[in-house]
Short mmCIF file of C-alpha atoms in Angstrom, two decimals:
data_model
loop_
_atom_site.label_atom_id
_atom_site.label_comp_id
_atom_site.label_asym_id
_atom_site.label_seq_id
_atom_site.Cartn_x
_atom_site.Cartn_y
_atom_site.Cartn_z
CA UNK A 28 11.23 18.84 -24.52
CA UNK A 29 14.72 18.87 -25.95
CA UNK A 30 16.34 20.95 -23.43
CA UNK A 31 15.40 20.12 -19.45
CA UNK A 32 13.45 22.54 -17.62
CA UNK A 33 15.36 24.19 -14.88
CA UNK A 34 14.00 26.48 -12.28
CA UNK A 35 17.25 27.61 -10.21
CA UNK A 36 19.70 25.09 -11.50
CA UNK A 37 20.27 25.33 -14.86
CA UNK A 38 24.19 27.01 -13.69
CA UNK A 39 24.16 24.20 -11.55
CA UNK A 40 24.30 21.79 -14.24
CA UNK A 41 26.24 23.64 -16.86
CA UNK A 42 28.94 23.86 -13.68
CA UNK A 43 29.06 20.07 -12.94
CA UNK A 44 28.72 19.30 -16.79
CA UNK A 45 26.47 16.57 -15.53
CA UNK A 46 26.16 13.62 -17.62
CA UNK A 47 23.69 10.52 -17.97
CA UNK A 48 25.88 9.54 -14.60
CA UNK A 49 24.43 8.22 -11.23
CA UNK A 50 27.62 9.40 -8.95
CA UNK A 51 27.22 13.20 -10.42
CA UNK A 52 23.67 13.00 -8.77
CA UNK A 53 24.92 11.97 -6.08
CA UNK A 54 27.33 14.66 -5.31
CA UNK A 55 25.22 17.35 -6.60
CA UNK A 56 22.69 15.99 -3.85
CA UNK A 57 25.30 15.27 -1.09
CA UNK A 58 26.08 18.92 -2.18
CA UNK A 59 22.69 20.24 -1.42
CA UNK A 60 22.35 18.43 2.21
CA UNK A 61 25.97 19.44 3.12
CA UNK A 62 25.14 23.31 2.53
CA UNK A 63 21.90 22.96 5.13
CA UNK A 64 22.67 20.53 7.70
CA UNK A 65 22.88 21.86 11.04
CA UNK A 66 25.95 21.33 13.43
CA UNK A 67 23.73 19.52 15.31
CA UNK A 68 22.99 16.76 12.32
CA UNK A 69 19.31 18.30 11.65
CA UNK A 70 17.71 20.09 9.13
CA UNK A 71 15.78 23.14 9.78
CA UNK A 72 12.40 23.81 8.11
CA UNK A 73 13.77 27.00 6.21
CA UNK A 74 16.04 24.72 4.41
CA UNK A 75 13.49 22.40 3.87
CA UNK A 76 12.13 25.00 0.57
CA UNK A 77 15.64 24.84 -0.92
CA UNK A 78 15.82 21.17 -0.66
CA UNK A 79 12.29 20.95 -2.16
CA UNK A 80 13.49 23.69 -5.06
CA UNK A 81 16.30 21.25 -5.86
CA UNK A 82 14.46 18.08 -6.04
CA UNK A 83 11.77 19.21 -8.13
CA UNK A 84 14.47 20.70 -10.24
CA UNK A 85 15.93 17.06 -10.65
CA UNK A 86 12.82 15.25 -11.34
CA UNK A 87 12.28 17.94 -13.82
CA UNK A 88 15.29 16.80 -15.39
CA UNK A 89 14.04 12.83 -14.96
CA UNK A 90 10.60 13.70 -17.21
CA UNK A 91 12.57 15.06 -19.38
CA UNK A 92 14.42 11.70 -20.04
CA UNK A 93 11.68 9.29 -19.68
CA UNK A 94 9.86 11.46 -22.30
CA UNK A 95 13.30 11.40 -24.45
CA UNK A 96 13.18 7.52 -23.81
CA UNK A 97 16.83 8.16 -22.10
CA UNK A 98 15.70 5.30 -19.76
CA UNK A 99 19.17 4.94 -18.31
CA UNK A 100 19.57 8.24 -17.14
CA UNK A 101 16.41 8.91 -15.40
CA UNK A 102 16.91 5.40 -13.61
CA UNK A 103 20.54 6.75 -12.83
CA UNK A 104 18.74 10.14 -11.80
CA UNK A 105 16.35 8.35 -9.37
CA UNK A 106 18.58 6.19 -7.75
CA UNK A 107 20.56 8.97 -6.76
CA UNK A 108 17.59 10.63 -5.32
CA UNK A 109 15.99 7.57 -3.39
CA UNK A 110 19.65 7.10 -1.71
CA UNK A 111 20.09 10.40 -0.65
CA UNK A 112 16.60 11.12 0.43
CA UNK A 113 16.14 8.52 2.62
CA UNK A 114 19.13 8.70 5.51
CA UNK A 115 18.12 12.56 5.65
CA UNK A 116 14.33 12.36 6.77
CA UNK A 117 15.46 12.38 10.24
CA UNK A 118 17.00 15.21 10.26
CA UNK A 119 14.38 16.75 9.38
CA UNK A 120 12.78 17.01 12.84
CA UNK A 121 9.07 17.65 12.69
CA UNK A 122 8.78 17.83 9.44
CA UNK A 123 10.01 14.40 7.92
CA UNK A 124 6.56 14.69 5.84
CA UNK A 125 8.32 17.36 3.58
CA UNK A 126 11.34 15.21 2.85
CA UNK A 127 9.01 11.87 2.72
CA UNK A 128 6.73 13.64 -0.26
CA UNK A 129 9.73 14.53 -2.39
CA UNK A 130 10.75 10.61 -1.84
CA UNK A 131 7.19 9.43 -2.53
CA UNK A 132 7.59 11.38 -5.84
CA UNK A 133 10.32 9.57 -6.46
CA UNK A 134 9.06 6.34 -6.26
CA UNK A 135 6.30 7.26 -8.48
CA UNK A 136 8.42 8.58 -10.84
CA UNK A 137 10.32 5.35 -10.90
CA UNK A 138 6.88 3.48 -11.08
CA UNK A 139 6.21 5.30 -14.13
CA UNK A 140 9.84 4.26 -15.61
CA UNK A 141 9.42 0.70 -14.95
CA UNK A 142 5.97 0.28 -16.91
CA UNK A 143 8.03 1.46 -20.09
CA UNK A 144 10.06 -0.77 -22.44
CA UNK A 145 13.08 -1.08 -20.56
CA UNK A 146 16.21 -2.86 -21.82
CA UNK A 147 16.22 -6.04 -19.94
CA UNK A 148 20.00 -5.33 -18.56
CA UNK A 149 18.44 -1.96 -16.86
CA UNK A 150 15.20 -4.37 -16.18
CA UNK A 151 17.69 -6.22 -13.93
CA UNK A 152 19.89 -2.67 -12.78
CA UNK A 153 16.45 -1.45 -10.96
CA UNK A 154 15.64 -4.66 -9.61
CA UNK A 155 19.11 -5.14 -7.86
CA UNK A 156 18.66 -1.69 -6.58
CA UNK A 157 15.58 -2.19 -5.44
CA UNK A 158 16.38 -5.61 -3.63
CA UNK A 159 19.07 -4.33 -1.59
CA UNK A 160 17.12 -0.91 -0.61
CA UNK A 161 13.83 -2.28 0.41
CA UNK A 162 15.21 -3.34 3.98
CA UNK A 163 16.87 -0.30 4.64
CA UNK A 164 16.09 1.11 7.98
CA UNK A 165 14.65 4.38 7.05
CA UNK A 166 12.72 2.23 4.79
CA UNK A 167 11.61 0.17 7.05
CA UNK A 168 10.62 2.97 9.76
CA UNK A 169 8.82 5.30 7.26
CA UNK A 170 6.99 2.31 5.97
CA UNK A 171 8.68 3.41 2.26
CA UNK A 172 9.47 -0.22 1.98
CA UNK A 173 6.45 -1.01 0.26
CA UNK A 174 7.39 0.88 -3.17
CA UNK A 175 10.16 -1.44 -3.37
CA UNK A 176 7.90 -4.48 -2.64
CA UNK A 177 5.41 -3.65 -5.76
CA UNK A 178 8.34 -2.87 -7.84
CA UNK A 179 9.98 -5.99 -6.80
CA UNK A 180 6.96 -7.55 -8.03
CA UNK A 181 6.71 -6.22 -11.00
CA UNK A 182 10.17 -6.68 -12.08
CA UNK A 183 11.02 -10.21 -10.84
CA UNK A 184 9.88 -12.46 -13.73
CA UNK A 185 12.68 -15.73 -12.85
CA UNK A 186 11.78 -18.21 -10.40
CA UNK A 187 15.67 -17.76 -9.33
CA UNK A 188 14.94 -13.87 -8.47
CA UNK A 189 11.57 -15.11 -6.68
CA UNK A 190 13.74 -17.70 -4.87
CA UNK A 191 16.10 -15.27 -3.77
CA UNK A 192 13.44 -12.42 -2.84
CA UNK A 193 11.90 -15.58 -0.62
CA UNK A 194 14.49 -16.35 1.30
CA UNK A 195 15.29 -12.09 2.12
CA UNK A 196 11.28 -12.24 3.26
CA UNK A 197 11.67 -14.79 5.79
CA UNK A 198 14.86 -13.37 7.37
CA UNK A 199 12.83 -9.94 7.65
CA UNK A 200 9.85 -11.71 8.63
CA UNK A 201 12.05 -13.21 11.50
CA UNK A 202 13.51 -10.05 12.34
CA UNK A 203 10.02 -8.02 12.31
CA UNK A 204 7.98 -7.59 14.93
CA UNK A 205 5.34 -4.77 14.21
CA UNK A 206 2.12 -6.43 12.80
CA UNK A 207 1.65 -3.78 10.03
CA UNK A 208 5.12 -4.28 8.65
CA UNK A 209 4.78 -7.72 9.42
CA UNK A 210 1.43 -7.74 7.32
CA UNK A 211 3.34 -5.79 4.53
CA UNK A 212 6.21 -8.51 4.14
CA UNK A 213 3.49 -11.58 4.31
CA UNK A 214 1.04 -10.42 1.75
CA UNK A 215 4.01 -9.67 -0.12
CA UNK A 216 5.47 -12.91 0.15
CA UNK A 217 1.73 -14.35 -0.69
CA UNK A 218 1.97 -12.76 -3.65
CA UNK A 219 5.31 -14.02 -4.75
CA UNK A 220 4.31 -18.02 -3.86
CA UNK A 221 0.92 -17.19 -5.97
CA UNK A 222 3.17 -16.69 -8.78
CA UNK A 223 5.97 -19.00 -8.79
CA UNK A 224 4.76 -21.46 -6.08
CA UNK A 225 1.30 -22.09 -6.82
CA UNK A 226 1.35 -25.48 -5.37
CA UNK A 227 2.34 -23.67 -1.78
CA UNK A 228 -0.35 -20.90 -1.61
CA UNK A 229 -3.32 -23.20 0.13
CA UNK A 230 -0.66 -24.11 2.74
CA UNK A 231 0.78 -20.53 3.12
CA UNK A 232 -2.87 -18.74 3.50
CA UNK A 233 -4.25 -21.81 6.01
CA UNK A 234 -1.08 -20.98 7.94
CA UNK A 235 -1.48 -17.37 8.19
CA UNK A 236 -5.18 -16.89 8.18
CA UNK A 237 -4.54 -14.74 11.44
CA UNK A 238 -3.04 -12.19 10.01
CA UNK A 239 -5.77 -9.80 8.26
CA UNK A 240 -3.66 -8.18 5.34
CA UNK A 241 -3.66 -12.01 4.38
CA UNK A 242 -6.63 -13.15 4.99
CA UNK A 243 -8.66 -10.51 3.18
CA UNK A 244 -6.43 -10.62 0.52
CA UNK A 245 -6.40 -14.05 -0.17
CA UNK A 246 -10.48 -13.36 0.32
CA UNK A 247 -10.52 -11.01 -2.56
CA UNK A 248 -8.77 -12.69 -4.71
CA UNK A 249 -11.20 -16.00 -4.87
CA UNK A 250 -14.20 -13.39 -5.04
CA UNK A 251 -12.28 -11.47 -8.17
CA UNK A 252 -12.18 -15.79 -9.71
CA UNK A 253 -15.37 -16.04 -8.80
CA UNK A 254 -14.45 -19.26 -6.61
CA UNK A 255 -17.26 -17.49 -4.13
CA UNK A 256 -17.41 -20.60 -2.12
CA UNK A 257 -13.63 -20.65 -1.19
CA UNK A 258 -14.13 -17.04 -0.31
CA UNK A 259 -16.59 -17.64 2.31
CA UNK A 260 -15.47 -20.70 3.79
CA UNK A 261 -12.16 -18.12 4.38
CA UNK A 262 -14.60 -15.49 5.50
CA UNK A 263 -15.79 -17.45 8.30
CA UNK A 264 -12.72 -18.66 9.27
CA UNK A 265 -11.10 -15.38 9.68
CA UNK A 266 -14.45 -14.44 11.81
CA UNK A 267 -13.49 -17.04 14.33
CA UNK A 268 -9.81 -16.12 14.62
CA UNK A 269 -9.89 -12.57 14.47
CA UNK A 270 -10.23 -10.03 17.59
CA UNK A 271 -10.07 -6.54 15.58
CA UNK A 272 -13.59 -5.05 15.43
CA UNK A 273 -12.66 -3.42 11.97
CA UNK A 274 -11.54 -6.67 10.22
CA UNK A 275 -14.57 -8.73 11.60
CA UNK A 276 -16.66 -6.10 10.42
CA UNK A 277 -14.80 -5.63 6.63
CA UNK A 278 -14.91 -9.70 6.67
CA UNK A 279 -19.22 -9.43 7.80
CA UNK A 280 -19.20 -7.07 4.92
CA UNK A 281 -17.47 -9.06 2.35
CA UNK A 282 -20.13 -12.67 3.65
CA UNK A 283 -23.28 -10.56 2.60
CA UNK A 284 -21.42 -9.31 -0.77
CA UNK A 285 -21.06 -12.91 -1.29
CA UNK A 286 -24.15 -13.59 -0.36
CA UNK A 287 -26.02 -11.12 -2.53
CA UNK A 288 -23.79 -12.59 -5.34
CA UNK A 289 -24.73 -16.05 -4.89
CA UNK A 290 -28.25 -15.25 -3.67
CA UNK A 291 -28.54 -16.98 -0.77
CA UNK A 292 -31.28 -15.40 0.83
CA UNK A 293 -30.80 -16.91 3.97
CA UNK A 294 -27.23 -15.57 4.55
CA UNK A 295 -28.48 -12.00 2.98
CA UNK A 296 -31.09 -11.75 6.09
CA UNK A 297 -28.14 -12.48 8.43
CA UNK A 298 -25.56 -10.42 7.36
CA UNK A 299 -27.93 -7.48 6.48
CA UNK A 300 -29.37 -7.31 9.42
CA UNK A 301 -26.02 -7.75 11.53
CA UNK A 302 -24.36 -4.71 9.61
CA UNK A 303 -27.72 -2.60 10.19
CA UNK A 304 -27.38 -3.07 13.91
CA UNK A 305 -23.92 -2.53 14.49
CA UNK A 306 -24.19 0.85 11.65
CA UNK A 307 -27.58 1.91 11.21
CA UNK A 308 -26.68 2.98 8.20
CA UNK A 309 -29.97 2.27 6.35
CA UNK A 310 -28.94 0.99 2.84
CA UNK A 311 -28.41 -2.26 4.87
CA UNK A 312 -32.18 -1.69 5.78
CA UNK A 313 -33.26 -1.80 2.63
CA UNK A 314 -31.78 -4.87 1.00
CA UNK A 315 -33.00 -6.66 3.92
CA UNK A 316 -36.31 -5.28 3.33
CA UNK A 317 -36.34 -6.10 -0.36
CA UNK A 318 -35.19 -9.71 0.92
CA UNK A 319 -37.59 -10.59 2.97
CA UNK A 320 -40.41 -8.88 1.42
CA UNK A 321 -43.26 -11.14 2.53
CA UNK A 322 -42.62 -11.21 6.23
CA UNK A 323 -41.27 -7.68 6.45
CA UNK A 324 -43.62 -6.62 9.37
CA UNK A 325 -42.80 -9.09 11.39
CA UNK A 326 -38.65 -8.72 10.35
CA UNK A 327 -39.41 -5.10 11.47
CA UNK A 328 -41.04 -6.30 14.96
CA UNK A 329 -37.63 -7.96 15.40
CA UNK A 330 -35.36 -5.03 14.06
CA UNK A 331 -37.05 -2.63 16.63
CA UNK A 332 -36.63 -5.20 19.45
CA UNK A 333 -33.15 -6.02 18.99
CA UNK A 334 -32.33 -2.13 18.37
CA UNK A 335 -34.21 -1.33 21.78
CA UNK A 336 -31.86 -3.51 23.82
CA UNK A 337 -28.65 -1.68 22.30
CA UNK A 338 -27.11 1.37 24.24
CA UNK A 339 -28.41 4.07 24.74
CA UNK A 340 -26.90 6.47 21.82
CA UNK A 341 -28.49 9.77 19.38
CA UNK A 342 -28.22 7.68 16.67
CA UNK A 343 -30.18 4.68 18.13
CA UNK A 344 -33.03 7.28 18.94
CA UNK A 345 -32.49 8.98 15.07
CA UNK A 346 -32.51 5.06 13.68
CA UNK A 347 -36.06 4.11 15.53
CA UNK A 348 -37.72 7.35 14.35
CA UNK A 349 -36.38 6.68 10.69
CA UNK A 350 -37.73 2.96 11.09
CA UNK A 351 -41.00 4.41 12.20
#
């Protein structure tokens, strides 16, 4: 692993002498988009390989230097890609997914870098670039935002970088009006007060306990500390705040988990018997058979009435034969 692998650039390199040096990446990229752009600013899919050939030529390059333990270079190296990636998946009309899975390599490239034993000066490097990227529009639009946000995380170990990350959150937060990105930034920001504001997060969850990405997330983590009360009481909040179908059903899920936990037979019955009627998926069936064991016949009674007055559907007609 001395020598980089090359497949189609190897004259490239030797011609640009290119050195552990973000800017030669740069124009060696700017190079590559120049040559295919269109005269009307797009990018047509037949260039799309060449791009692709290029890339994967660079991050060659890159795992050649993390294995080397040339941290520097491949941070250099990725940088350069990330920043020239981005403003070009436009052009790339109907096929942004092509330029979006060489950045997504990218990022994971750079997720690998970051879990090694970086200098704390390059620590610092990547987590400047990183902070001033992850609002970028095409970041933003392509929902590539979120690498940033977990490696922001990772990275940001002073309150002073948490206060400063903070602050950025609320002006986005402000500025944001889709709910998924807005869900994104806030479970982000949850995060960052669970770590340096502890004092903060009871306030901060009880004040956005409408918004699902925080609410199940501040769900799962009492469940994961075992504080399975706290998780419930949360649960059934969230029930009587949220509209979505999906998240009312993920949060009826996550009251019988509970419940089956803490064995409270009681809320087992309940919650096993809502999820059977709304799936009929029959593994629901059978813990609330081997629940309420002694009075299953007349549980059953019940179960066949209340699946009688749903809709008409195949599956209602396949569930009462399978109860029978």
């Amino acid at each position: 692993r001395d020598q980089p692998r090359s497949r189609g650039l190897g004259d490239v390199y030797k011609r640009q002498e290119v050195e552990n040096d973000k800017e030669k990446y740069l124009q060696l990229l700017q190079a590559t988009f120049s040559s295919v752009i269109t005269t009307k600013d797009k990018i047509r899919y037949n260039s799309l390989q060449q791009i692709q050939l290029v890339i994967t030529d660079i991050l060659d390059h890159v795992d050649d230097a993390i294995a080397l333990e040339h941290y520097s270079e491949a941070s250099d190296i990725l940088q350069a890609i990330i920043i020239k990636l981005s403003p070009n998946i436009k052009r790339a009309e109907n096929h942004e997914d092509r330029i979006l899975d060489l950045l997504n390599s990218a990022f994971s490239f750079l997720k690998n870098l970051i879990r090694k034993d970086l200098p704390p000066e390059l620590k610092r490097e990547i987590w400047q670039f990183c902070f001033e990227n992850f609002d970028g529009r095409e970041h933003r639009k392509y929902g590539t935002n979120s690498h940033f946000l977990a490696f922001l995380l990772d990275l940001t170990t002073e309150k002073k970088h948490a206060i400063t990350l903070l602050e950025k959150i609320e002006s986005e937060l402000s500025n944001t009006f889709d709910k998924q990105k807005k869900g994104v930034l806030l479970l982000f920001k949850m995060k960052l007060v669970e770590q340096f504001e502890k004092t903060s997060l009871s306030a901060f969850i009880e004040e956005n306990l409408d918004e699902p990405e925080v609410l199940l997330a501040a769900i799962k983590n009492s469940i994961q500390q075992k504080k399975y009360k706290d998780a419930q009481q949360l649960a059934l909040k969230g029930l009587e705040m949220q509209k979505s179908v999906t998240v009312r059903n993920e949060l009826d899920d996550i009251l019988l988990n509970i419940a089956l936990k803490t064995q409270q037979i009681k809320d087992i019955t309940i919650y096993a018997r809502k999820r059977f009627l709304i799936t009929y998926e029959f593994h629901f069936y059978q813990i609330l058979k081997n629940t309420v064991a002694k009075s299953w016949k007349k549980e059953v009674k019940n179960l066949l009435k209340l699946i009688e007055d749903q809709p008409f559907s195949p599956q209602k007609k396949n569930t009462f034969a399978e109860v029978f």
